[in-house]
Amino acid sequence: MAWQHHGLTCAPGSMLCALEAIPEGGCHELTLGSAPACLSVLLWRRQGSVRAYHNCCPHFSLPLNAHAGQFLLMGSHRLMCAWHCAVFDLHDGRCLEGPAKGMALESLPVAVVAGQVIRAEDA
Amino acid sequence: MSAAPLNSDPTVQSSPASNRTGYRSFQLGSFGFARDEYFVHVSWPAKGQTLTHTLSADAFLRALMRDVAWGFFYGWVNLDAVIGTRNLYGQVEMYAGRYYPAYRERGLDLTETFDTPQVMATFKAILDDWTNEGFDPFAAPDETGKSWLGIKNGHNRSAIERERQVCKRMPGLPGDAPLRTDASGYPVNRAFQDVPQDEPQVHAEPGFEADVHAFNLFAYLSRSDVTWNPSVSSVCGRSLACPTTEEYILPIKHGNDRVEWFMQLSDEIVWEVEDKITGAPRAKVRMRAGDVAAMPADIRHQGYSAKRSMLLVWENATPGLPEMYESGKLKPYPIEF
């Protein structure tokens, strides 16, 4: 639940991307920092609000997508990990089905301000 | 006692239950799946006709169980020599005859590509409907009933919904996957009654208690309740140690999209190794305890274990590996003699 765990230097309030970069009802992959210490973030937009998760499946600690920027959305709010088919609820990150059941994606706090997605304060 | 179908996913196309057998039939794209008392019949169109391929229902259920439990795994999961799936990581190819020259050379094969969730939902629905009460597709034949045969007779959801046991770093670490015990429902398997169950003692420097750890892998494996279904017992970056217990026949022919390393920890497995594309025999490998083998990225393999044995599969989960092998950037074998 915290950006600080990932050692990023961007301060609360820093712009992450334009809201327009995320299609309504869709996902967007954001890479922060530079390799090897970069952080991959999954952004999901729905009805004007955005949720952000560390792009890392709690099953095998692999990215949720196999191809850059391409995520497997199921219906309006579920996402399937491309590697071993764990299904997550994008409302809260909980694994609903598959090999990560009982686990959850790591949520990262963000806010939408004036058409920009920004890093919010850690909880 | 009857139960409603487990999966009501709208992408699953199925028929009403047969009046004669009680089983539903399923459709995935152009592929049809039907079963009767003994057999599963897979059908597909080719050259203006409908071809059918028949498998024993128990073999089909064991194979499909692995494909589902492994999330279509790395590369190709051949349910037998004729039909199977290829994981494109986001999409899945379903094929019939594609890697069987007698079909392929006559244009009688079919390959169709689907989004992964559609194939997963369909396969789960098939497993749910066709697995009768008392039959465990993960178990060795000696450990489960014959209720796979006959007309429909209930479900066995507790068996088919088991997930692979995975750890974040290593079982037994605080906050990680637990070790297996009698109390947690993992008795020592009948074949491993002689395996010592004592655990190693670890005396960590203060402050390192959560970082230094060891456990008795043989004891852990002796309590495995499944066959041919690796768990994950250590994770170091993209390096995954996946030990498993094996008995009878690996229900699928796994076509690799990367190199897999096998370390035989106990007893013996005979591997039949074939060319991944043509199925032509490549090698027969008899692995005894202590033997190590690398399965190349251009083969498919199937194992036979007459007595329950322990195998450690070492997997490289690095994203992008399949493309590196496909492009020739990496050779299909790790060592050049």
Short mmCIF file of N, CA and C in Angstrom, two decimals, chain B residues 14-26 33-39 57 61 126-133 147-154:
data_model
loop_
_atom_site.label_atom_id
_atom_site.label_comp_id
_atom_site.label_asym_id
_atom_site.label_seq_id
_atom_site.Cartn_x
_atom_site.Cartn_y
_atom_site.Cartn_z
N SER B 14 -22.20 -24.68 -24.32
CA SER B 14 -22.44 -26.09 -23.96
C SER B 14 -23.87 -26.48 -24.28
N SER B 15 -24.07 -27.78 -24.37
CA SER B 15 -25.40 -28.31 -24.65
C SER B 15 -26.09 -28.63 -23.32
N PRO B 16 -27.38 -28.86 -23.36
CA PRO B 16 -28.02 -29.43 -22.16
C PRO B 16 -27.45 -30.82 -21.89
N ALA B 17 -27.63 -31.30 -20.67
CA ALA B 17 -27.14 -32.63 -20.31
C ALA B 17 -27.82 -33.69 -21.19
N SER B 18 -27.02 -34.65 -21.62
CA SER B 18 -27.55 -35.73 -22.45
C SER B 18 -28.57 -36.56 -21.65
N ASN B 19 -29.68 -36.88 -22.28
CA ASN B 19 -30.67 -37.73 -21.60
C ASN B 19 -30.11 -39.12 -21.30
N ARG B 20 -29.17 -39.56 -22.12
CA ARG B 20 -28.66 -40.93 -21.96
C ARG B 20 -27.52 -41.00 -20.94
N THR B 21 -26.54 -40.06 -21.05
CA THR B 21 -25.37 -40.17 -20.17
C THR B 21 -25.33 -39.13 -19.05
N GLY B 22 -26.05 -38.07 -19.21
CA GLY B 22 -26.03 -37.00 -18.21
C GLY B 22 -24.94 -35.97 -18.43
N TYR B 23 -24.05 -36.21 -19.39
CA TYR B 23 -22.95 -35.27 -19.62
C TYR B 23 -23.37 -34.20 -20.63
N ARG B 24 -22.83 -32.99 -20.42
CA ARG B 24 -23.01 -31.93 -21.41
C ARG B 24 -21.91 -32.05 -22.47
N SER B 25 -22.19 -31.50 -23.64
CA SER B 25 -21.17 -31.37 -24.69
C SER B 25 -20.78 -29.91 -24.78
N PHE B 26 -19.57 -29.68 -25.28
CA PHE B 26 -19.02 -28.32 -25.28
C PHE B 26 -18.48 -27.97 -26.66
N PHE B 33 -16.46 -31.00 -28.12
CA PHE B 33 -16.01 -31.93 -27.07
C PHE B 33 -17.24 -32.66 -26.53
N ALA B 34 -17.23 -33.97 -26.57
CA ALA B 34 -18.35 -34.76 -26.05
C ALA B 34 -17.78 -35.96 -25.31
N ARG B 35 -18.53 -36.46 -24.34
CA ARG B 35 -18.06 -37.69 -23.69
C ARG B 35 -19.21 -38.66 -23.49
N ASP B 36 -18.85 -39.92 -23.39
CA ASP B 36 -19.83 -40.94 -23.06
C ASP B 36 -19.29 -41.73 -21.87
N GLU B 37 -19.73 -42.94 -21.72
CA GLU B 37 -19.35 -43.71 -20.53
C GLU B 37 -17.83 -43.90 -20.41
N TYR B 38 -17.16 -44.21 -21.52
CA TYR B 38 -15.73 -44.50 -21.48
C TYR B 38 -14.85 -43.45 -22.15
N PHE B 39 -15.42 -42.77 -23.13
CA PHE B 39 -14.55 -42.01 -24.04
C PHE B 39 -14.91 -40.54 -24.14
N ALA B 57 -11.63 -41.44 -21.36
CA ALA B 57 -12.06 -40.27 -20.58
C ALA B 57 -11.13 -40.02 -19.40
N LEU B 61 -9.23 -36.46 -18.83
CA LEU B 61 -9.45 -35.63 -17.63
C LEU B 61 -8.14 -35.36 -16.90
N ILE B 126 -15.72 -28.05 -18.61
CA ILE B 126 -15.65 -29.46 -19.02
C ILE B 126 -15.21 -30.32 -17.83
N LEU B 127 -14.15 -29.88 -17.16
CA LEU B 127 -13.66 -30.65 -16.01
C LEU B 127 -14.74 -30.80 -14.95
N ASP B 128 -15.44 -29.70 -14.71
CA ASP B 128 -16.47 -29.73 -13.68
C ASP B 128 -17.59 -30.70 -14.04
N ASP B 129 -17.97 -30.71 -15.29
CA ASP B 129 -19.11 -31.55 -15.70
C ASP B 129 -18.72 -33.02 -15.84
N TRP B 130 -17.51 -33.28 -16.28
CA TRP B 130 -17.13 -34.65 -16.63
C TRP B 130 -16.37 -35.41 -15.54
N THR B 131 -16.00 -34.72 -14.47
CA THR B 131 -15.30 -35.41 -13.38
C THR B 131 -16.31 -35.88 -12.35
N ASN B 132 -16.50 -37.18 -12.27
CA ASN B 132 -17.51 -37.73 -11.37
C ASN B 132 -17.02 -37.76 -9.93
N GLU B 133 -17.96 -37.83 -9.02
CA GLU B 133 -17.63 -37.95 -7.60
C GLU B 133 -16.74 -39.17 -7.38
N SER B 147 -14.58 -44.26 -10.77
CA SER B 147 -15.84 -43.57 -11.07
C SER B 147 -15.71 -42.60 -12.23
N TRP B 148 -14.53 -42.50 -12.82
CA TRP B 148 -14.44 -41.70 -14.06
C TRP B 148 -15.27 -42.32 -15.15
N LEU B 149 -15.53 -43.62 -15.07
CA LEU B 149 -16.27 -44.28 -16.15
C LEU B 149 -17.75 -44.37 -15.79
N GLY B 150 -18.54 -44.61 -16.81
CA GLY B 150 -19.99 -44.73 -16.62
C GLY B 150 -20.70 -43.42 -16.89
N ILE B 151 -21.98 -43.42 -16.60
CA ILE B 151 -22.76 -42.20 -16.82
C ILE B 151 -22.46 -41.19 -15.72
N LYS B 152 -22.95 -39.98 -15.90
CA LYS B 152 -22.61 -38.91 -14.95
C LYS B 152 -23.06 -39.27 -13.54
N ASN B 153 -22.14 -39.00 -12.61
CA ASN B 153 -22.40 -39.34 -11.22
C ASN B 153 -21.76 -38.29 -10.31
N GLY B 154 -22.42 -37.15 -10.18
CA GLY B 154 -21.95 -36.13 -9.24
C GLY B 154 -20.73 -35.36 -9.72
#
